[in-house]
Coordinates of C-alpha atoms in Angstrom, one line a residue:
X11 CA 125.5 97.5 125.1
X12 CA 124.9 99.4 121.9
X13 CA 127.9 97.8 120.2
X14 CA 126.7 94.4 121.3
X15 CA 123.3 95.0 119.8
X16 CA 125.0 95.8 116.4
X17 CA 127.0 92.6 116.6
X18 CA 123.9 90.6 117.4
X19 CA 121.9 92.2 114.6
X20 CA 124.7 91.5 112.0
X21 CA 124.7 87.9 113.2
X22 CA 120.9 87.6 112.7
X23 CA 121.3 89.0 109.2
X24 CA 124.0 86.5 108.3
X25 CA 121.9 83.6 109.6
X26 CA 118.8 84.8 107.7
X27 CA 120.8 85.3 104.5
X28 CA 122.1 81.7 104.8
X29 CA 118.6 80.3 105.5
X30 CA 116.9 82.3 102.8
X31 CA 119.1 82.7 99.7
X32 CA 116.0 84.1 98.0
X33 CA 116.2 87.2 100.2
X34 CA 120.0 87.5 100.4
X35 CA 120.4 90.6 98.2
X36 CA 117.6 92.4 100.1
X37 CA 118.0 90.8 103.5
X38 CA 118.5 94.1 105.4
X39 CA 115.6 95.8 103.6
X40 CA 113.3 92.9 104.4
X41 CA 114.5 92.7 108.0
X42 CA 114.1 96.5 108.5
X43 CA 110.5 96.5 107.1
X44 CA 109.7 93.4 109.2
X45 CA 110.7 95.2 112.4
X46 CA 109.3 98.6 111.4
X47 CA 105.8 97.7 110.3
X48 CA 103.6 97.1 113.4
X49 CA 100.2 97.4 111.6
X50 CA 98.3 94.5 110.0
X51 CA 100.2 91.6 111.6
X52 CA 101.9 90.9 108.2
X53 CA 103.3 87.6 107.1
X54 CA 106.9 87.4 105.7
X55 CA 105.4 87.1 102.2
X56 CA 103.5 90.3 102.7
X57 CA 106.6 92.0 104.1
X58 CA 108.6 90.9 101.1
X59 CA 105.9 92.1 98.6
X60 CA 106.2 95.6 100.0
X61 CA 110.0 95.8 99.6
X62 CA 111.0 98.0 96.6
X63 CA 112.8 96.1 93.8
X64 CA 115.1 97.5 91.2
X65 CA 116.4 101.1 90.8
X66 CA 114.7 104.4 91.0
X67 CA 113.5 103.7 94.6
X68 CA 113.6 107.4 95.6
X69 CA 115.5 106.5 98.8
X70 CA 112.4 104.4 99.8
X71 CA 112.9 100.7 100.5
X72 CA 109.4 99.6 101.6
X73 CA 105.8 100.8 100.9
X74 CA 102.7 99.5 102.7
X75 CA 99.2 100.8 102.5
X76 CA 96.6 100.0 105.1
X77 CA 92.9 100.8 105.2
X78 CA 91.6 100.4 108.8
X79 CA 94.7 98.4 109.6
X80 CA 94.1 95.9 106.7
X81 CA 96.9 95.7 104.2
X82 CA 95.9 96.7 100.6
X83 CA 97.9 94.8 98.0
X84 CA 98.7 96.2 94.6
X85 CA 96.4 93.8 92.9
X86 CA 93.4 94.4 95.2
X87 CA 90.4 96.1 93.7
X88 CA 90.1 99.8 94.7
X89 CA 87.7 99.9 97.7
X90 CA 84.2 101.2 97.0
X91 CA 83.2 104.2 99.1
X92 CA 79.9 102.4 100.0
X93 CA 82.0 99.8 101.8
X94 CA 84.2 102.2 103.7
X95 CA 83.1 103.7 107.0
X96 CA 83.2 107.5 107.3
X97 CA 86.3 108.6 109.0
X98 CA 88.3 105.5 108.2
X99 CA 92.0 105.5 108.6
X100 CA 94.2 105.4 105.4
X101 CA 97.8 104.7 106.4
X102 CA 100.8 104.9 104.1
X103 CA 103.8 103.4 105.8
X104 CA 107.2 104.1 104.2
X105 CA 110.5 102.5 105.2
X106 CA 114.0 103.6 104.4
X107 CA 116.7 101.0 105.3
X108 CA 120.3 102.0 105.4
X109 CA 123.1 99.7 106.5
X110 CA 125.2 102.7 107.7
X111 CA 126.0 103.0 111.4
X112 CA 124.4 106.4 111.6
X113 CA 121.4 108.5 110.7
X114 CA 122.1 111.2 108.1
X115 CA 120.6 114.4 106.8
X116 CA 121.2 113.2 103.2
X117 CA 118.9 110.2 103.7
X118 CA 116.1 112.4 104.9
X119 CA 116.7 115.0 102.2
X120 CA 116.3 112.3 99.5
X121 CA 113.2 110.9 101.1
X122 CA 111.7 114.4 101.4
X123 CA 112.4 115.2 97.7
X124 CA 110.8 111.9 96.6
X125 CA 107.7 112.0 98.7
X126 CA 107.0 115.6 97.8
X127 CA 106.4 114.4 94.2
X128 CA 105.0 111.0 95.0
X129 CA 102.3 112.3 97.3
X130 CA 101.3 115.2 95.0
X131 CA 98.1 114.0 93.4
X132 CA 98.5 116.5 90.5
X133 CA 101.6 114.5 89.4
X134 CA 100.5 111.8 86.9
X135 CA 101.8 108.3 87.2
X136 CA 103.3 108.7 83.7
X137 CA 105.4 111.7 84.9
X138 CA 106.4 109.8 88.0
X139 CA 107.6 106.9 86.0
X140 CA 110.1 109.2 84.3
X141 CA 111.8 109.8 87.6
X142 CA 111.2 106.6 89.6
X143 CA 111.1 102.9 89.1
X144 CA 107.8 101.2 88.2
X145 CA 107.8 99.1 91.4
X146 CA 107.8 102.2 93.6
X147 CA 105.2 104.1 91.5
X148 CA 102.9 101.1 91.4
X149 CA 103.0 100.7 95.2
X150 CA 102.4 104.4 95.8
X151 CA 99.6 104.3 93.2
X152 CA 97.7 101.9 95.5
X153 CA 97.6 104.7 98.1
X154 CA 96.8 107.5 95.7
X155 CA 93.9 105.5 94.0
X156 CA 92.4 104.4 97.3
X157 CA 92.5 108.0 98.7
X158 CA 90.8 109.3 95.5
X159 CA 88.2 106.6 95.6
X160 CA 87.2 107.1 99.3
X161 CA 87.7 110.9 99.6
X162 CA 83.9 111.4 100.1
X163 CA 84.1 109.3 103.2
X164 CA 86.4 111.9 104.9
X165 CA 89.2 109.4 105.6
X166 CA 91.8 110.3 108.2
X167 CA 95.1 110.1 106.3
X168 CA 98.4 109.3 108.0
X169 CA 101.8 109.0 106.5
X170 CA 104.5 107.2 108.6
X171 CA 108.1 107.1 107.7
X172 CA 110.5 104.6 109.5
X173 CA 114.2 105.5 109.0
X174 CA 116.1 102.3 109.8
X175 CA 119.9 102.0 110.1
X176 CA 122.5 100.1 112.1
X177 CA 123.2 103.3 114.1
X178 CA 122.1 104.3 117.6
X179 CA 119.0 106.5 118.0
X180 CA 120.5 108.1 121.1
X181 CA 123.2 109.6 118.9
X182 CA 120.9 111.2 116.3
X183 CA 122.1 114.8 116.0
X184 CA 119.9 117.9 116.2
X185 CA 120.0 118.7 112.5
X186 CA 118.7 115.2 111.6
X187 CA 116.0 115.5 114.3
X188 CA 114.9 118.8 112.9
X189 CA 114.7 117.5 109.4
X190 CA 112.6 114.6 110.7
X191 CA 110.2 117.0 112.3
X192 CA 110.1 119.0 109.0
X193 CA 109.2 115.9 107.1
X194 CA 106.4 115.1 109.6
X195 CA 104.9 118.6 108.9
X196 CA 105.3 118.1 105.1
X197 CA 103.4 114.8 105.3
X198 CA 100.6 116.3 107.4
X199 CA 100.3 119.4 105.2
X200 CA 99.7 117.2 102.1
X201 CA 96.2 116.3 103.3
X202 CA 93.6 118.2 105.2
X203 CA 93.7 116.9 108.8
X204 CA 96.6 114.7 107.8
X205 CA 99.0 113.1 110.3
X206 CA 102.7 112.7 109.7
X207 CA 105.0 110.6 111.8
X208 CA 108.8 109.9 111.4
X209 CA 110.6 107.5 113.6
X210 CA 114.2 106.4 113.9
X211 CA 115.0 102.7 114.4
X212 CA 118.6 101.7 115.2
X213 CA 120.5 98.6 116.2
X214 CA 119.1 98.6 119.7
X215 CA 115.5 98.8 118.5
X216 CA 116.1 96.2 115.8
X217 CA 117.5 93.8 118.3
X218 CA 114.8 94.4 120.8
X219 CA 111.9 94.0 118.3
X220 CA 113.4 91.0 116.5
X221 CA 114.0 89.3 119.9
X222 CA 110.4 89.7 121.0
X223 CA 108.3 86.5 121.0
X224 CA 104.6 87.2 120.6
X225 CA 102.6 86.0 123.6
X226 CA 99.5 84.0 122.8
X227 CA 98.4 84.2 126.4
X228 CA 96.1 87.2 127.0
X229 CA 94.4 88.5 130.1
X230 CA 90.7 89.5 130.1
X231 CA 89.2 91.3 133.1
X232 CA 85.5 90.7 133.7
X233 CA 82.7 91.9 136.0
X234 CA 80.5 88.8 136.2
X235 CA 80.8 85.3 134.9
X236 CA 79.1 81.9 134.7
X237 CA 81.3 78.7 134.5
X238 CA 80.3 75.3 133.2
X239 CA 83.1 72.8 133.1
X240 CA 86.1 74.6 131.8
X241 CA 84.2 77.1 129.7
X242 CA 82.7 80.5 130.6
X243 CA 80.3 83.2 129.8
X244 CA 81.4 86.6 131.0
X245 CA 80.3 90.2 131.0
X246 CA 83.3 92.5 130.2
X247 CA 83.5 96.3 130.2
X248 CA 84.1 97.7 126.8
X249 CA 87.2 99.4 128.2
X250 CA 88.7 96.1 129.2
X251 CA 87.5 94.4 126.0
X252 CA 89.2 97.1 123.9
X253 CA 92.4 96.6 125.9
X254 CA 92.1 92.8 125.3
X255 CA 91.9 93.1 121.5
X256 CA 94.4 95.9 121.0
X257 CA 98.2 96.1 121.1
X258 CA 100.0 98.7 123.3
X259 CA 99.9 101.2 120.4
X260 CA 96.2 101.0 120.1
X261 CA 96.2 98.9 116.9
X262 CA 94.1 95.7 116.7
X263 CA 95.8 92.3 117.5
X264 CA 95.1 91.0 114.0
X265 CA 96.4 87.5 114.8
X266 CA 93.6 86.8 117.3
X267 CA 91.1 87.1 114.4
X268 CA 92.9 84.7 112.0
X269 CA 90.2 82.0 112.3
X270 CA 87.3 84.3 111.8
X271 CA 85.5 83.6 108.6
X272 CA 85.1 87.2 107.4
X273 CA 87.2 90.4 107.4
X274 CA 85.7 93.7 108.6
X275 CA 82.9 94.8 106.3
X276 CA 83.1 98.5 107.1
X277 CA 80.0 100.7 107.1
X278 CA 77.4 98.1 106.4
X279 CA 74.0 98.6 108.2
X280 CA 74.6 96.2 111.1
X281 CA 78.0 97.9 111.9
X282 CA 76.4 101.3 111.7
X283 CA 73.8 100.2 114.2
X284 CA 76.4 98.7 116.5
X285 CA 78.3 102.0 116.5
X286 CA 75.1 104.0 117.1
X287 CA 74.1 101.8 120.1
X288 CA 77.6 102.3 121.5
X289 CA 77.6 106.0 121.4
X290 CA 74.0 106.7 122.2
X291 CA 73.8 107.6 125.9
X292 CA 70.1 107.0 126.0
X293 CA 70.2 103.5 124.4
X294 CA 69.6 100.3 126.4
X295 CA 72.7 98.5 127.7
X296 CA 75.0 97.5 124.9
X297 CA 75.0 93.8 125.8
X298 CA 71.2 93.7 125.6
X299 CA 71.4 94.7 121.9
X300 CA 74.5 92.8 120.8
X301 CA 75.1 89.1 120.5
X302 CA 78.6 89.5 121.8
X303 CA 81.7 87.6 120.8
X304 CA 82.9 84.0 120.9
X305 CA 86.4 83.1 121.9
X306 CA 88.1 79.7 121.6
X307 CA 91.3 79.0 123.6
X308 CA 93.4 76.0 124.6
X309 CA 93.3 76.9 128.3
X310 CA 91.4 79.3 130.5
X311 CA 91.9 80.0 134.1
X312 CA 91.5 82.8 136.6
X313 CA 94.6 84.7 137.8
X314 CA 93.5 86.4 141.0
X315 CA 90.5 88.7 141.2
X316 CA 88.2 88.8 138.3
X317 CA 90.6 88.2 135.5
X318 CA 90.8 85.3 133.0
X319 CA 94.1 84.2 131.5
X320 CA 93.6 82.6 128.1
X321 CA 96.1 80.6 125.9
X322 CA 96.0 80.5 122.1
X323 CA 93.1 83.0 121.8
X324 CA 91.0 83.2 118.7
X325 CA 87.9 85.3 118.3
X326 CA 85.9 83.1 116.0
X327 CA 82.7 85.1 116.0
X328 CA 82.3 88.8 116.7
X329 CA 84.9 90.4 114.4
X330 CA 82.4 93.0 113.1
X331 CA 81.5 93.9 116.7
X332 CA 85.2 94.0 117.7
X333 CA 86.2 96.2 114.8
X334 CA 83.3 98.5 115.3
X335 CA 84.0 98.9 119.1
X336 CA 87.6 99.8 118.1
X337 CA 86.5 102.2 115.4
X338 CA 83.9 103.9 117.7
X339 CA 85.9 104.2 120.9
X340 CA 89.5 104.6 119.9
X341 CA 89.2 108.4 119.6
X342 CA 86.8 109.0 122.4
X343 CA 87.7 110.7 125.6
X344 CA 88.7 108.0 128.1
X345 CA 86.0 109.3 130.4
X346 CA 83.2 108.7 127.8
X347 CA 80.5 106.6 129.5
X348 CA 80.5 104.1 126.6
X349 CA 83.7 102.6 128.0
X350 CA 81.7 101.5 131.0
X351 CA 79.2 99.6 128.9
X352 CA 79.3 95.8 128.9
X353 CA 79.8 93.1 126.2
X354 CA 79.0 89.4 126.5
X355 CA 82.0 87.1 125.9
X356 CA 81.7 83.4 125.5
X357 CA 85.0 81.6 126.3
X358 CA 85.1 78.0 124.9
X359 CA 88.0 76.1 126.2
X360 CA 89.0 73.3 123.8
X361 CA 92.1 71.7 122.3
X362 CA 89.9 69.7 119.9
X363 CA 90.4 71.1 116.3
X364 CA 87.1 69.5 115.0
X365 CA 85.2 70.9 117.9
X366 CA 86.6 74.4 117.3
X367 CA 85.7 74.2 113.6
X368 CA 82.1 73.2 114.4
X369 CA 81.9 76.2 116.7
X370 CA 83.3 78.5 114.0
X371 CA 80.7 77.2 111.4
X372 CA 77.8 77.2 113.8
X373 CA 78.4 80.7 115.3
X374 CA 78.6 82.2 111.8
X375 CA 75.5 80.7 110.3
X376 CA 73.5 83.8 111.1
X377 CA 75.1 85.5 108.0
X378 CA 75.7 84.2 104.5
X379 CA 79.3 83.0 104.5
X380 CA 80.6 80.7 101.8
X381 CA 82.1 77.5 103.2
X382 CA 85.2 78.3 101.1
X383 CA 85.8 81.3 103.4
X384 CA 86.6 78.7 106.1
X385 CA 89.5 77.2 104.0
X386 CA 92.1 77.7 106.7
X387 CA 90.2 75.3 109.0
X388 CA 89.2 72.8 106.4
X389 CA 90.2 69.2 106.8
X390 CA 92.2 69.2 103.6
X391 CA 94.2 72.2 104.8
X392 CA 95.1 70.4 108.0
X393 CA 96.1 67.3 106.0
X394 CA 98.4 69.5 103.8
X395 CA 100.0 71.0 107.0
X396 CA 100.5 67.5 108.5
X397 CA 102.1 66.2 105.3
X398 CA 104.5 69.1 105.1
X399 CA 105.5 68.6 108.7
X400 CA 106.4 65.0 108.0
X401 CA 108.9 66.3 105.5
X402 CA 110.3 69.2 107.6
X403 CA 108.4 71.8 105.7
X404 CA 105.9 74.2 107.2
X405 CA 102.5 75.0 105.8
X406 CA 101.4 78.3 107.3
X407 CA 97.6 77.9 107.1
X408 CA 97.5 79.8 110.4
X409 CA 99.2 83.0 109.4
X410 CA 102.6 83.6 111.0
X411 CA 102.3 80.5 113.2
X412 CA 105.6 78.9 112.1
X413 CA 107.3 82.2 111.7
X414 CA 106.6 82.9 115.4
X415 CA 108.0 79.4 116.2
X416 CA 111.3 80.4 114.5
X417 CA 111.1 77.9 111.6
X418 CA 113.4 78.6 108.6
X419 CA 111.7 81.2 106.3
X420 CA 112.6 79.4 103.1
X421 CA 110.6 76.3 104.3
X422 CA 107.5 78.2 105.3
X423 CA 104.7 78.3 102.6
X424 CA 101.5 80.2 103.2
X425 CA 98.1 79.5 101.7
X426 CA 98.4 82.4 99.2
X427 CA 101.8 81.3 97.8
X428 CA 100.7 77.7 97.5
X429 CA 97.6 78.8 95.6
X430 CA 99.9 80.8 93.3
X431 CA 102.1 77.8 92.7
X432 CA 99.0 75.7 91.9
X433 CA 97.8 78.3 89.4
X434 CA 101.1 78.6 87.7
X435 CA 102.3 75.0 87.6
X436 CA 99.1 73.0 88.2
X437 CA 96.9 74.8 85.7
X438 CA 99.3 76.8 83.5
X439 CA 97.8 80.1 84.7
X440 CA 100.9 82.1 85.7
X441 CA 99.0 85.3 84.8
X442 CA 96.4 84.6 87.5
X443 CA 99.2 83.9 90.0
X444 CA 100.8 87.2 89.1
X445 CA 97.8 89.5 88.7
X446 CA 95.5 88.5 91.6
X447 CA 97.4 86.7 94.3
X448 CA 95.2 88.2 97.0
X449 CA 91.9 87.1 95.4
X450 CA 92.7 83.7 93.9
X451 CA 90.7 82.0 96.6
X452 CA 87.9 84.5 97.1
X453 CA 85.2 82.4 95.3
X454 CA 84.2 79.0 96.4
X455 CA 84.7 77.6 92.9
X456 CA 88.3 78.8 92.8
X457 CA 89.0 77.4 96.2
X458 CA 87.6 74.0 95.1
X459 CA 89.6 74.2 91.9
X460 CA 93.0 75.0 93.5
X461 CA 92.6 72.9 96.6
X462 CA 90.7 69.9 95.3
X463 CA 90.6 66.9 97.6
X464 CA 91.6 64.8 94.5
X465 CA 95.0 66.4 94.4
X466 CA 97.5 64.0 96.1
X467 CA 99.2 65.5 99.1
X468 CA 102.7 64.9 97.7
X469 CA 101.9 67.2 94.8
X470 CA 101.3 70.1 97.1
X471 CA 104.7 69.7 98.7
X472 CA 106.3 69.2 95.2
X473 CA 104.7 72.5 94.1
X474 CA 106.1 74.3 97.2
X475 CA 109.6 73.0 96.6
X476 CA 109.6 73.7 92.9
X477 CA 108.4 77.3 93.4
X478 CA 111.2 77.7 96.0
X479 CA 113.7 76.3 93.5
X480 CA 112.6 78.7 90.9
X481 CA 112.6 81.7 93.3
X482 CA 116.0 80.9 94.6
X483 CA 117.4 80.6 91.1
X484 CA 115.9 84.0 90.1
X485 CA 117.3 85.5 93.3
X486 CA 120.8 84.6 92.2
X487 CA 120.5 85.5 88.5
X488 CA 117.9 88.1 87.9
X489 CA 117.6 91.7 88.9
X490 CA 114.9 92.2 91.7
X491 CA 112.9 94.5 89.5
X492 CA 112.2 91.7 87.0
X493 CA 111.6 88.7 89.3
X494 CA 108.0 89.4 90.2
X495 CA 106.9 89.3 86.5
X496 CA 109.1 86.3 85.6
X497 CA 108.7 83.9 88.6
X498 CA 105.4 82.3 87.8
X499 CA 105.9 82.1 84.0
X500 CA 109.3 80.4 84.6
X501 CA 107.7 78.1 87.2
X502 CA 105.0 77.1 84.5
X503 CA 107.7 76.4 82.0
X504 CA 109.8 74.3 84.5
X505 CA 106.8 72.1 85.3
X506 CA 106.0 71.6 81.6
X507 CA 109.6 70.7 80.8
X508 CA 109.8 68.2 83.6
X509 CA 106.5 66.6 82.6
X510 CA 107.1 66.9 78.9
X511 CA 103.8 68.6 78.3
X512 CA 101.8 71.6 79.4
X513 CA 100.1 71.0 82.8
X514 CA 96.3 71.6 83.0
X515 CA 95.6 69.6 86.2
X516 CA 97.9 69.2 89.2
X517 CA 97.2 65.5 89.3
X518 CA 99.5 65.3 86.2
X519 CA 102.4 66.0 88.6
X520 CA 101.9 62.9 90.7
X521 CA 104.8 61.0 89.2
X522 CA 107.2 63.9 89.5
X523 CA 106.2 64.4 93.1
X524 CA 106.7 60.7 93.9
X525 CA 110.1 60.8 92.2
X526 CA 111.1 64.0 93.9
X527 CA 112.3 65.4 90.6
X528 CA 113.0 69.2 90.4
X529 CA 114.6 71.5 88.0
X530 CA 118.4 72.1 88.1
X531 CA 120.2 75.3 87.5
X532 CA 121.1 74.5 83.9
X533 CA 117.6 73.7 82.9
X534 CA 116.2 76.9 84.5
X535 CA 118.9 78.9 82.8
X536 CA 117.8 77.7 79.4
X537 CA 114.1 78.3 80.2
X538 CA 114.9 81.8 81.5
X539 CA 116.7 82.7 78.2
X540 CA 113.6 81.3 76.3
X541 CA 111.2 83.3 78.5
X542 CA 113.2 86.6 78.2
X543 CA 113.5 86.1 74.4
X544 CA 109.8 85.5 74.0
X545 CA 108.9 88.3 76.4
X546 CA 110.9 90.9 74.5
X547 CA 109.5 89.8 71.2
X548 CA 105.9 89.9 72.5
X549 CA 106.4 93.2 74.2
X550 CA 107.8 94.7 71.0
X551 CA 105.0 93.3 68.9
X552 CA 102.2 94.4 71.3
X553 CA 103.8 97.7 72.2
X554 CA 103.1 96.9 75.9
X555 CA 105.2 96.6 79.0
X556 CA 105.8 93.1 80.4
X557 CA 104.3 94.1 83.7
X558 CA 100.9 94.3 81.9
X559 CA 101.7 91.3 79.6
X560 CA 102.5 89.1 82.7
X561 CA 99.1 89.8 84.2
X562 CA 97.1 88.8 81.1
X563 CA 96.3 85.3 79.6
X564 CA 97.3 86.0 75.9
X565 CA 101.1 85.5 76.3
X566 CA 100.7 82.1 77.9
X567 CA 99.9 80.0 74.8
X568 CA 102.5 81.9 72.9
X569 CA 105.1 81.0 75.5
X570 CA 104.1 77.3 75.8
X571 CA 104.2 77.0 72.0
X572 CA 107.7 78.4 71.8
X573 CA 108.7 75.9 74.5
X574 CA 107.3 73.1 72.3
X575 CA 104.2 72.3 74.4

């Protein structure tokens, strides 16, 4: 069976490399990280962003930082202590991916040597850059900066290390096991009260995890309910509700909150009050004090006894309550009386998208939420998705939806990447696409700018295809360590060349989209030489690294002028 798993995994890798030439040179590393990381419900783009590019990787192939199970991107602002609940969990997840058919002492020795320095806060980033590549140091810096910023909130720090190979975990020898346990102790000792975990993932685990299909049918036990038509109001114990919103390992099912309008807001006053009411044994019943949660689903039915079975679950209101319940109860003794408290759950059974959107908006009016925060459910976003589908492309406005359906990765475009393509090619702002991908759409004005209803639908698809064309070209011709800083500047140049002028509004691209005109390899090669020449000259003149140059606006007019625009 073990040898069969290896054959099947190798076949999966071949198919993925053929489907996604952009990932071909890092296909095993991306695949390994995808199967290893179980926190945060990450999209493929988020997985790719965590994979280390270039040399100097210190035997580490993937770095991911989570604060209370939310992924922190390199470009995110460092969290403010005031926004972080006391005792929050800061998780650094490292992945080492080796194609060998075994697990070796050498691999763990190298990782131990690297992490000993990388996790030493007395080591400056400048000193680390002398030993390791910029990509690795920058990703670790996200963890170091966050820890330093929130240290007064007494965070619980955890370092996980996933060692992935094509070997068999049943055959790991005792010396390798011992070094893994040593590494766990080293991780834990780095931080007061810290936790260290090392896991081995081999061919059998890779096959099992990659072959799992997420179920969007969940069961919710209840104590009492009222039914009207096909929808329900139920009282649910907090123990059962916690089981409903969590995976088997105790982490939140992030995907069931995808249509909520806000992320968790941490230790704000209302969440502190929710937590206090949960844990105060003398407080009135929890459901008397809390508005409860609202769930939409495509089908709801009882499955014997007092249990609802729900298809396509989305918690559209109650994310703050859900997160706070999870934060408050996850570390409590299972016999704590709070688990027997009740929460009110509204279950709205509807397949009608417009009805669901009205519910989302109406149930969130009690707090000030910009309409732009609802962009995944906007009519324009649904139109973009429908237009992409007509052309056999997949617009992932519902994160991971098409990935879970098994659609080709190179034809799936998420909202963040399309926004980056719009910034780079539609507005000649490659620096914005590079420097703040996770925050491009945070403000209502930015959302209206990038996703204007006046932009023709074919232009959105053209932008997605052109960005894929550029990325595929770079994957074949440029070292991984340079691609991130070059991709959006090259995309801007390619759009300007095809149009014959700098682009300042995506509507200018209408004719190109109607004609289906895209850059060929020869054109991109010439533009890449121009970009590298101008990059090197500007870096020399400014005495600055291109990583910093690519994130600022000053280089853009210089580059466009050099290209004749």
